Amino acid sequence: MAGSSHGVIDYDWLVSNLQVETVSVGVDDQKVGELQTFVIGPKGVYAAEAYVLGLFQLYPTIYFHKATRGVEKLFTEMLVRVFTLVKDSAVDATGLSKDHPLVTFAKDADNLGAALNLDDAVVFGALAQLAEASDPLISEFATRIRDRKLFKCFDIREQARACISSSVNVQEAERMISKISIRVVEKVELWRKSSPEVHILYDKASRPPYKRFDESKGPLNQIMVRTGSGMSDLGEFSPVVNSIPTFEVSRYYFDREQVGVATMLKDVLNEEIKNVL
């Protein structure tokens, strides 16, 4: 749907190499029985690796892309503010009518019918009303989402990585980047508390390339591969899958016109890079 060529998977070959095998099931590492399920045959290992790699590539390029996450942060902050005002009996400040589906849901989130009335069309259609809200945060964020005037992204990990010498091995470089990111966030969060009037949003997320086998969750939460020696978890059997590091995000979003915020972020980052390198 996004028009990306990433994540191309050889479904036909994977399906043709599916086999039904009996695998163990258990709770807290204790085997309690067996269950038949689909596994990948020996010839499908490379296609299974490509499947995991293809899926993983979608996180930096689509799911965790800075623009995608930037819209999500604005949207989340806006909805939290809308729901807060509704619960405080201040619906008029949201710009929505008292019987709008978002208002109905905010009043009774446990109501399944209220939840089912929400879809993309309802939310997107509400942006025009939200943009006219008397509440400044709702009005600003709704307008930004509607007109795609997104906040500027400051990617801590990406900028730190650019400053680390290529001679540093990958594991050590990632350790240094994580250390820098933690220190930068600690300082910026202190600054945010002293400047509540400034809209600066923090985004942190991580995604392992493959969820490892967990017996307590049953045999369907991983890809099992039939090998010459028996059944193996793809995450343990494949050196390719086993070597992919966890993808992590540590970013700040802020108004492009807030030059002081950009300067502050750069100064803090440069200081911590010097302390770590």
C-alpha atoms as a PDB file:
ATOM      1  CA  MET A   1       0.000   0.000   0.000  1.00  0.00           C
ATOM      2  CA  ALA A   2       2.931   2.326   0.649  1.00  0.00           C
ATOM      3  CA  GLY A   3       4.493   1.629  -2.742  1.00  0.00           C
ATOM      4  CA  SER A   4       7.681   0.231  -1.205  1.00  0.00           C
ATOM      5  CA  SER A   5       9.562  -2.646  -2.829  1.00  0.00           C
ATOM      6  CA  HIS A   6      10.776  -3.839   0.575  1.00  0.00           C
ATOM      7  CA  GLY A   7       9.255  -6.931   2.113  1.00  0.00           C
ATOM      8  CA  VAL A   8       8.878  -8.918  -1.125  1.00  0.00           C
ATOM      9  CA  ILE A   9       8.261 -12.493   0.018  1.00  0.00           C
ATOM     10  CA  ASP A  10       8.269 -15.743  -1.935  1.00  0.00           C
ATOM     11  CA  TYR A  11       4.904 -16.920  -0.624  1.00  0.00           C
ATOM     12  CA  ASP A  12       4.538 -19.708  -3.179  1.00  0.00           C
ATOM     13  CA  TRP A  13       7.833 -21.331  -2.193  1.00  0.00           C
ATOM     14  CA  LEU A  14       7.074 -20.949   1.523  1.00  0.00           C
ATOM     15  CA  VAL A  15       3.645 -22.531   1.147  1.00  0.00           C
ATOM     16  CA  SER A  16       4.984 -25.375  -0.985  1.00  0.00           C
ATOM     17  CA  ASN A  17       7.523 -26.117   1.767  1.00  0.00           C
ATOM     18  CA  LEU A  18       5.064 -26.109   4.644  1.00  0.00           C
ATOM     19  CA  GLN A  19       4.820 -29.380   6.531  1.00  0.00           C
ATOM     20  CA  VAL A  20       2.682 -30.568   9.422  1.00  0.00           C
ATOM     21  CA  GLU A  21       4.782 -31.742  12.350  1.00  0.00           C
ATOM     22  CA  THR A  22       4.305 -32.453  16.038  1.00  0.00           C
ATOM     23  CA  VAL A  23       5.972 -29.942  18.371  1.00  0.00           C
ATOM     24  CA  SER A  24       6.196 -29.653  22.142  1.00  0.00           C
ATOM     25  CA  VAL A  25       4.048 -27.282  24.165  1.00  0.00           C
ATOM     26  CA  GLY A  26       4.692 -26.291  27.751  1.00  0.00           C
ATOM     27  CA  VAL A  27       4.408 -23.778  30.536  1.00  0.00           C
ATOM     28  CA  ASP A  28       7.426 -22.110  32.168  1.00  0.00           C
ATOM     29  CA  ASP A  29       9.868 -24.415  30.369  1.00  0.00           C
ATOM     30  CA  GLN A  30       7.963 -27.519  31.491  1.00  0.00           C
ATOM     31  CA  LYS A  31       6.702 -29.755  28.702  1.00  0.00           C
ATOM     32  CA  VAL A  32       3.005 -30.512  29.127  1.00  0.00           C
ATOM     33  CA  GLY A  33       2.113 -32.034  25.783  1.00  0.00           C
ATOM     34  CA  GLU A  34       2.435 -31.992  22.016  1.00  0.00           C
ATOM     35  CA  LEU A  35       0.579 -30.312  19.208  1.00  0.00           C
ATOM     36  CA  GLN A  36       0.491 -30.585  15.450  1.00  0.00           C
ATOM     37  CA  THR A  37       1.243 -27.377  13.577  1.00  0.00           C
ATOM     38  CA  PHE A  38       2.830 -26.028  10.394  1.00  0.00           C
ATOM     39  CA  VAL A  39       6.619 -25.937  10.133  1.00  0.00           C
ATOM     40  CA  ILE A  40       9.037 -25.004   7.367  1.00  0.00           C
ATOM     41  CA  GLY A  41      10.767 -27.828   5.530  1.00  0.00           C
ATOM     42  CA  PRO A  42      14.564 -27.800   4.963  1.00  0.00           C
ATOM     43  CA  LYS A  43      14.248 -26.319   1.464  1.00  0.00           C
ATOM     44  CA  GLY A  44      12.241 -23.363   2.759  1.00  0.00           C
ATOM     45  CA  VAL A  45      14.837 -22.041   5.213  1.00  0.00           C
ATOM     46  CA  TYR A  46      16.228 -19.380   2.860  1.00  0.00           C
ATOM     47  CA  ALA A  47      12.733 -18.174   2.009  1.00  0.00           C
ATOM     48  CA  ALA A  48      11.895 -18.031   5.729  1.00  0.00           C
ATOM     49  CA  GLU A  49      15.027 -15.955   6.335  1.00  0.00           C
ATOM     50  CA  ALA A  50      14.008 -13.615   3.512  1.00  0.00           C
ATOM     51  CA  TYR A  51      10.551 -13.355   5.077  1.00  0.00           C
ATOM     52  CA  VAL A  52      11.991 -12.224   8.432  1.00  0.00           C
ATOM     53  CA  LEU A  53      14.432  -9.840   6.755  1.00  0.00           C
ATOM     54  CA  GLY A  54      11.719  -8.414   4.510  1.00  0.00           C
ATOM     55  CA  LEU A  55       9.409  -7.809   7.446  1.00  0.00           C
ATOM     56  CA  PHE A  56      12.198  -6.264   9.485  1.00  0.00           C
ATOM     57  CA  GLN A  57      13.108  -3.857   6.662  1.00  0.00           C
ATOM     58  CA  LEU A  58       9.581  -2.460   6.791  1.00  0.00           C
ATOM     59  CA  TYR A  59      10.154  -1.045  10.272  1.00  0.00           C
ATOM     60  CA  PRO A  60      12.762   1.607   9.398  1.00  0.00           C
ATOM     61  CA  THR A  61      11.255   2.283   5.965  1.00  0.00           C
ATOM     62  CA  ILE A  62       7.512   2.241   6.745  1.00  0.00           C
ATOM     63  CA  TYR A  63       6.295   1.442  10.265  1.00  0.00           C
ATOM     64  CA  PHE A  64       8.931   3.433  12.183  1.00  0.00           C
ATOM     65  CA  HIS A  65       9.675   5.979   9.455  1.00  0.00           C
ATOM     66  CA  LYS A  66      10.177   9.415  10.992  1.00  0.00           C
ATOM     67  CA  ALA A  67       7.253  10.979   9.109  1.00  0.00           C
ATOM     68  CA  THR A  68       4.898   8.120   9.997  1.00  0.00           C
ATOM     69  CA  ARG A  69       5.849   8.281  13.655  1.00  0.00           C
ATOM     70  CA  GLY A  70       5.704  12.078  13.585  1.00  0.00           C
ATOM     71  CA  VAL A  71       2.062  12.022  12.518  1.00  0.00           C
ATOM     72  CA  GLU A  72       1.300   9.345  15.107  1.00  0.00           C
ATOM     73  CA  LYS A  73       2.817  11.472  17.887  1.00  0.00           C
ATOM     74  CA  LEU A  74       0.737  14.515  16.893  1.00  0.00           C
ATOM     75  CA  PHE A  75      -2.374  12.365  16.559  1.00  0.00           C
ATOM     76  CA  THR A  76      -1.843  10.694  19.937  1.00  0.00           C
ATOM     77  CA  GLU A  77      -1.242  13.966  21.774  1.00  0.00           C
ATOM     78  CA  MET A  78      -4.309  15.486  20.127  1.00  0.00           C
ATOM     79  CA  LEU A  79      -6.613  12.583  21.019  1.00  0.00           C
ATOM     80  CA  VAL A  80      -5.358  12.422  24.603  1.00  0.00           C
ATOM     81  CA  ARG A  81      -6.187  16.099  24.959  1.00  0.00           C
ATOM     82  CA  VAL A  82      -9.631  15.597  23.390  1.00  0.00           C
ATOM     83  CA  PHE A  83     -10.458  12.709  25.721  1.00  0.00           C
ATOM     84  CA  THR A  84      -9.188  14.629  28.746  1.00  0.00           C
ATOM     85  CA  LEU A  85     -11.426  17.599  27.970  1.00  0.00           C
ATOM     86  CA  VAL A  86     -14.440  15.368  27.340  1.00  0.00           C
ATOM     87  CA  LYS A  87     -13.963  13.672  30.710  1.00  0.00           C
ATOM     88  CA  ASP A  88     -13.636  17.129  32.306  1.00  0.00           C
ATOM     89  CA  SER A  89     -17.028  18.080  30.782  1.00  0.00           C
ATOM     90  CA  ALA A  90     -15.379  20.572  28.432  1.00  0.00           C
ATOM     91  CA  VAL A  91     -16.582  19.136  25.101  1.00  0.00           C
ATOM     92  CA  ASP A  92     -17.118  22.624  23.648  1.00  0.00           C
ATOM     93  CA  ALA A  93     -13.364  23.283  23.825  1.00  0.00           C
ATOM     94  CA  THR A  94     -12.672  20.328  21.499  1.00  0.00           C
ATOM     95  CA  GLY A  95     -14.625  21.752  18.552  1.00  0.00           C
ATOM     96  CA  LEU A  96     -16.665  18.540  18.324  1.00  0.00           C
ATOM     97  CA  SER A  97     -20.405  18.166  18.768  1.00  0.00           C
ATOM     98  CA  LYS A  98     -21.664  16.491  21.915  1.00  0.00           C
ATOM     99  CA  ASP A  99     -22.814  13.442  19.958  1.00  0.00           C
ATOM    100  CA  HIS A 100     -19.692  13.025  17.804  1.00  0.00           C
ATOM    101  CA  PRO A 101     -18.409   9.396  17.770  1.00  0.00           C
ATOM    102  CA  LEU A 102     -15.091  10.477  19.332  1.00  0.00           C
ATOM    103  CA  VAL A 103     -16.922  12.194  22.178  1.00  0.00           C
ATOM    104  CA  THR A 104     -19.220   9.203  22.678  1.00  0.00           C
ATOM    105  CA  PHE A 105     -16.222   6.883  22.810  1.00  0.00           C
ATOM    106  CA  ALA A 106     -14.327   9.134  25.235  1.00  0.00           C
ATOM    107  CA  LYS A 107     -17.296   9.085  27.606  1.00  0.00           C
ATOM    108  CA  ASP A 108     -17.608   5.293  27.541  1.00  0.00           C
ATOM    109  CA  ALA A 109     -14.507   3.588  26.156  1.00  0.00           C
ATOM    110  CA  ASP A 110     -15.721   0.168  27.367  1.00  0.00           C
ATOM    111  CA  ASN A 111     -18.751   0.381  25.086  1.00  0.00           C
ATOM    112  CA  LEU A 112     -18.015  -1.900  22.120  1.00  0.00           C
ATOM    113  CA  GLY A 113     -20.535  -0.112  19.920  1.00  0.00           C
ATOM    114  CA  ALA A 114     -18.832   3.235  20.560  1.00  0.00           C
ATOM    115  CA  ALA A 115     -15.493   1.719  19.569  1.00  0.00           C
ATOM    116  CA  LEU A 116     -16.883   0.144  16.398  1.00  0.00           C
ATOM    117  CA  ASN A 117     -18.222   3.527  15.293  1.00  0.00           C
ATOM    118  CA  LEU A 118     -14.647   4.815  14.970  1.00  0.00           C
ATOM    119  CA  ASP A 119     -12.827   4.385  11.675  1.00  0.00           C
ATOM    120  CA  ASP A 120     -10.455   6.375   9.455  1.00  0.00           C
ATOM    121  CA  ALA A 121     -13.286   8.315   7.834  1.00  0.00           C
ATOM    122  CA  VAL A 122     -14.733   9.432  11.181  1.00  0.00           C
ATOM    123  CA  VAL A 123     -11.378  10.569  12.541  1.00  0.00           C
ATOM    124  CA  PHE A 124     -10.172  12.242   9.358  1.00  0.00           C
ATOM    125  CA  GLY A 125     -13.529  13.923   8.914  1.00  0.00           C
ATOM    126  CA  ALA A 126     -13.257  15.323  12.439  1.00  0.00           C
ATOM    127  CA  LEU A 127     -10.016  17.200  11.690  1.00  0.00           C
ATOM    128  CA  ALA A 128     -11.856  20.210  10.240  1.00  0.00           C
ATOM    129  CA  GLN A 129     -13.884  20.563  13.447  1.00  0.00           C
ATOM    130  CA  LEU A 130     -10.888  19.903  15.687  1.00  0.00           C
ATOM    131  CA  ALA A 131      -8.911  22.562  13.810  1.00  0.00           C
ATOM    132  CA  GLU A 132     -11.525  25.098  14.974  1.00  0.00           C
ATOM    133  CA  ALA A 133     -11.281  24.031  18.628  1.00  0.00           C
ATOM    134  CA  SER A 134     -10.797  26.719  21.256  1.00  0.00           C
ATOM    135  CA  ASP A 135      -8.178  24.533  22.897  1.00  0.00           C
ATOM    136  CA  PRO A 136      -4.852  25.649  21.343  1.00  0.00           C
ATOM    137  CA  LEU A 137      -3.161  22.239  21.349  1.00  0.00           C
ATOM    138  CA  ILE A 138      -6.071  20.472  19.635  1.00  0.00           C
ATOM    139  CA  SER A 139      -6.465  23.268  17.108  1.00  0.00           C
ATOM    140  CA  GLU A 140      -2.762  23.385  16.247  1.00  0.00           C
ATOM    141  CA  PHE A 141      -2.204  19.635  16.019  1.00  0.00           C
ATOM    142  CA  ALA A 142      -5.388  19.007  14.018  1.00  0.00           C
ATOM    143  CA  THR A 143      -4.384  21.703  11.550  1.00  0.00           C
ATOM    144  CA  ARG A 144      -0.883  20.253  11.246  1.00  0.00           C
ATOM    145  CA  ILE A 145      -2.202  16.762  10.554  1.00  0.00           C
ATOM    146  CA  ARG A 146      -4.815  18.004   8.081  1.00  0.00           C
ATOM    147  CA  ASP A 147      -2.366  20.240   6.187  1.00  0.00           C
ATOM    148  CA  ARG A 148       0.625  17.898   6.692  1.00  0.00           C
ATOM    149  CA  LYS A 149       2.679  20.571   8.407  1.00  0.00           C
ATOM    150  CA  LEU A 150       4.554  18.114  10.547  1.00  0.00           C
ATOM    151  CA  PHE A 151       7.031  18.742  13.316  1.00  0.00           C
ATOM    152  CA  LYS A 152      10.728  18.591  12.513  1.00  0.00           C
ATOM    153  CA  CYS A 153      12.412  15.348  13.533  1.00  0.00           C
ATOM    154  CA  PHE A 154      15.669  15.167  15.473  1.00  0.00           C
ATOM    155  CA  ASP A 155      16.868  11.564  15.351  1.00  0.00           C
ATOM    156  CA  ILE A 156      19.327  11.077  18.225  1.00  0.00           C
ATOM    157  CA  ARG A 157      20.542   7.606  17.253  1.00  0.00           C
ATOM    158  CA  GLU A 158      20.918   8.481  13.567  1.00  0.00           C
ATOM    159  CA  GLN A 159      22.939  11.614  14.280  1.00  0.00           C
ATOM    160  CA  ALA A 160      25.080   9.862  16.882  1.00  0.00           C
ATOM    161  CA  ARG A 161      25.790   7.023  14.442  1.00  0.00           C
ATOM    162  CA  ALA A 162      27.030   9.518  11.835  1.00  0.00           C
ATOM    163  CA  CYS A 163      29.659  10.763  14.309  1.00  0.00           C
ATOM    164  CA  ILE A 164      31.093   7.344  15.173  1.00  0.00           C
ATOM    165  CA  SER A 165      34.113   6.192  13.198  1.00  0.00           C
ATOM    166  CA  SER A 166      33.551   3.388  10.702  1.00  0.00           C
ATOM    167  CA  SER A 167      36.515   1.595  12.289  1.00  0.00           C
ATOM    168  CA  VAL A 168      34.416   0.848  15.390  1.00  0.00           C
ATOM    169  CA  ASN A 169      32.780  -2.588  15.202  1.00  0.00           C
ATOM    170  CA  VAL A 170      29.006  -2.771  14.942  1.00  0.00           C
ATOM    171  CA  GLN A 171      28.354  -4.091  18.466  1.00  0.00           C
ATOM    172  CA  GLU A 172      30.515  -1.447  20.114  1.00  0.00           C
ATOM    173  CA  ALA A 173      29.034   1.301  17.943  1.00  0.00           C
ATOM    174  CA  GLU A 174      25.479   0.305  18.953  1.00  0.00           C
ATOM    175  CA  ARG A 175      26.490   0.240  22.612  1.00  0.00           C
ATOM    176  CA  MET A 176      27.920   3.753  22.313  1.00  0.00           C
ATOM    177  CA  ILE A 177      24.847   5.015  20.445  1.00  0.00           C
ATOM    178  CA  SER A 178      22.534   3.636  23.138  1.00  0.00           C
ATOM    179  CA  LYS A 179      24.625   5.256  25.865  1.00  0.00           C
ATOM    180  CA  ILE A 180      24.611   8.610  24.081  1.00  0.00           C
ATOM    181  CA  SER A 181      20.865   8.398  23.480  1.00  0.00           C
ATOM    182  CA  ILE A 182      20.095   7.700  27.147  1.00  0.00           C
ATOM    183  CA  ARG A 183      22.203  10.631  28.330  1.00  0.00           C
ATOM    184  CA  VAL A 184      20.727  13.030  25.782  1.00  0.00           C
ATOM    185  CA  VAL A 185      17.162  12.074  26.718  1.00  0.00           C
ATOM    186  CA  GLU A 186      17.885  12.528  30.434  1.00  0.00           C
ATOM    187  CA  LYS A 187      19.092  16.090  29.872  1.00  0.00           C
ATOM    188  CA  VAL A 188      16.384  17.031  27.398  1.00  0.00           C
ATOM    189  CA  GLU A 189      13.642  15.733  29.685  1.00  0.00           C
ATOM    190  CA  LEU A 190      14.932  18.004  32.465  1.00  0.00           C
ATOM    191  CA  TRP A 191      14.804  20.906  30.012  1.00  0.00           C
ATOM    192  CA  ARG A 192      11.243  19.987  28.988  1.00  0.00           C
ATOM    193  CA  LYS A 193      10.049  20.156  32.597  1.00  0.00           C
ATOM    194  CA  SER A 194      11.369  23.694  32.857  1.00  0.00           C
ATOM    195  CA  SER A 195       9.753  24.724  29.547  1.00  0.00           C
ATOM    196  CA  PRO A 196       6.205  23.236  29.562  1.00  0.00           C
ATOM    197  CA  GLU A 197       4.993  25.863  27.112  1.00  0.00           C
ATOM    198  CA  VAL A 198       7.154  24.413  24.324  1.00  0.00           C
ATOM    199  CA  HIS A 199       5.703  21.535  22.297  1.00  0.00           C
ATOM    200  CA  ILE A 200       8.489  18.971  22.003  1.00  0.00           C
ATOM    201  CA  LEU A 201       7.473  15.334  21.644  1.00  0.00           C
ATOM    202  CA  TYR A 202       9.668  12.327  22.397  1.00  0.00           C
ATOM    203  CA  ASP A 203       9.384   9.057  20.495  1.00  0.00           C
ATOM    204  CA  LYS A 204      11.036   5.860  21.705  1.00  0.00           C
ATOM    205  CA  ALA A 205      10.436   2.412  20.228  1.00  0.00           C
ATOM    206  CA  SER A 206      12.235  -0.850  19.552  1.00  0.00           C
ATOM    207  CA  ARG A 207      11.534  -3.911  17.453  1.00  0.00           C
ATOM    208  CA  PRO A 208      13.494  -7.167  17.566  1.00  0.00           C
ATOM    209  CA  PRO A 209      13.863  -8.784  14.134  1.00  0.00           C
ATOM    210  CA  TYR A 210      12.342 -12.020  15.360  1.00  0.00           C
ATOM    211  CA  LYS A 211      10.432 -13.055  18.480  1.00  0.00           C
ATOM    212  CA  ARG A 212      12.218 -16.008  20.017  1.00  0.00           C
ATOM    213  CA  PHE A 213      10.582 -19.245  21.086  1.00  0.00           C
ATOM    214  CA  ASP A 214       8.541 -19.067  24.281  1.00  0.00           C
ATOM    215  CA  GLU A 215       7.042 -22.400  25.325  1.00  0.00           C
ATOM    216  CA  SER A 216       4.532 -20.790  27.660  1.00  0.00           C
ATOM    217  CA  LYS A 217       2.931 -19.062  24.665  1.00  0.00           C
ATOM    218  CA  GLY A 218       2.637 -22.246  22.669  1.00  0.00           C
ATOM    219  CA  PRO A 219       4.256 -23.319  19.386  1.00  0.00           C
ATOM    220  CA  LEU A 220       2.589 -20.736  17.163  1.00  0.00           C
ATOM    221  CA  ASN A 221       4.565 -17.664  18.213  1.00  0.00           C
ATOM    222  CA  GLN A 222       7.664 -18.540  16.200  1.00  0.00           C
ATOM    223  CA  ILE A 223       8.793 -20.193  12.965  1.00  0.00           C
ATOM    224  CA  MET A 224       9.816 -23.798  13.443  1.00  0.00           C
ATOM    225  CA  VAL A 225      12.100 -25.452  10.893  1.00  0.00           C
ATOM    226  CA  ARG A 226      12.508 -29.168  10.321  1.00  0.00           C
ATOM    227  CA  THR A 227      16.185 -30.027  10.005  1.00  0.00           C
ATOM    228  CA  GLY A 228      18.122 -33.270   9.752  1.00  0.00           C
ATOM    229  CA  SER A 229      18.455 -33.363  13.533  1.00  0.00           C
ATOM    230  CA  GLY A 230      14.828 -32.582  14.319  1.00  0.00           C
ATOM    231  CA  MET A 231      12.851 -29.395  14.963  1.00  0.00           C
ATOM    232  CA  SER A 232      14.550 -26.009  15.483  1.00  0.00           C
ATOM    233  CA  ASP A 233      13.419 -22.451  16.094  1.00  0.00           C
ATOM    234  CA  LEU A 234      14.412 -20.333  13.086  1.00  0.00           C
ATOM    235  CA  GLY A 235      15.848 -17.691  15.432  1.00  0.00           C
ATOM    236  CA  GLU A 236      18.313 -20.227  16.809  1.00  0.00           C
ATOM    237  CA  PHE A 237      18.920 -22.249  13.641  1.00  0.00           C
ATOM    238  CA  SER A 238      19.566 -19.366  11.232  1.00  0.00           C
ATOM    239  CA  PRO A 239      22.805 -17.380  11.690  1.00  0.00           C
ATOM    240  CA  VAL A 240      21.280 -14.678   9.474  1.00  0.00           C
ATOM    241  CA  VAL A 241      18.210 -14.143  11.660  1.00  0.00           C
ATOM    242  CA  ASN A 242      20.271 -14.546  14.827  1.00  0.00           C
ATOM    243  CA  SER A 243      22.678 -11.777  13.800  1.00  0.00           C
ATOM    244  CA  ILE A 244      20.102  -9.034  13.071  1.00  0.00           C
ATOM    245  CA  PRO A 245      20.211  -6.391  15.840  1.00  0.00           C
ATOM    246  CA  THR A 246      17.101  -4.925  17.434  1.00  0.00           C
ATOM    247  CA  PHE A 247      15.897  -1.831  15.579  1.00  0.00           C
ATOM    248  CA  GLU A 248      15.584   1.112  17.977  1.00  0.00           C
ATOM    249  CA  VAL A 249      14.189   4.625  17.679  1.00  0.00           C
ATOM    250  CA  SER A 250      14.978   7.633  19.863  1.00  0.00           C
ATOM    251  CA  ARG A 251      13.674  10.869  18.359  1.00  0.00           C
ATOM    252  CA  TYR A 252      12.366  14.308  19.266  1.00  0.00           C
ATOM    253  CA  TYR A 253       9.755  16.223  17.285  1.00  0.00           C
ATOM    254  CA  PHE A 254       9.270  19.977  17.495  1.00  0.00           C
ATOM    255  CA  ASP A 255       8.036  23.014  15.583  1.00  0.00           C
ATOM    256  CA  ARG A 256      10.441  23.928  12.781  1.00  0.00           C
ATOM    257  CA  GLU A 257      10.223  27.570  13.812  1.00  0.00           C
ATOM    258  CA  GLN A 258      11.532  26.774  17.298  1.00  0.00           C
ATOM    259  CA  VAL A 259      15.169  27.345  16.383  1.00  0.00           C
ATOM    260  CA  GLY A 260      16.165  27.384  20.036  1.00  0.00           C
ATOM    261  CA  VAL A 261      14.973  23.795  20.478  1.00  0.00           C
ATOM    262  CA  ALA A 262      17.020  22.588  17.508  1.00  0.00           C
ATOM    263  CA  THR A 263      20.104  24.356  18.854  1.00  0.00           C
ATOM    264  CA  MET A 264      19.586  22.924  22.327  1.00  0.00           C
ATOM    265  CA  LEU A 265      19.237  19.375  20.982  1.00  0.00           C
ATOM    266  CA  LYS A 266      22.381  19.670  18.859  1.00  0.00           C
ATOM    267  CA  ASP A 267      24.395  21.114  21.733  1.00  0.00           C
ATOM    268  CA  VAL A 268      23.325  18.372  24.149  1.00  0.00           C
ATOM    269  CA  LEU A 269      24.024  15.666  21.582  1.00  0.00           C
ATOM    270  CA  ASN A 270      27.474  17.021  20.709  1.00  0.00           C
ATOM    271  CA  GLU A 271      28.365  17.259  24.390  1.00  0.00           C
ATOM    272  CA  GLU A 272      27.397  13.660  25.065  1.00  0.00           C
ATOM    273  CA  ILE A 273      29.156  12.401  21.935  1.00  0.00           C
ATOM    274  CA  LYS A 274      32.388  13.989  23.223  1.00  0.00           C
ATOM    275  CA  ASN A 275      31.877  12.358  26.631  1.00  0.00           C
ATOM    276  CA  VAL A 276      31.383   8.901  25.146  1.00  0.00           C
ATOM    277  CA  LEU A 277      33.864   8.841  22.273  1.00  0.00           C
END
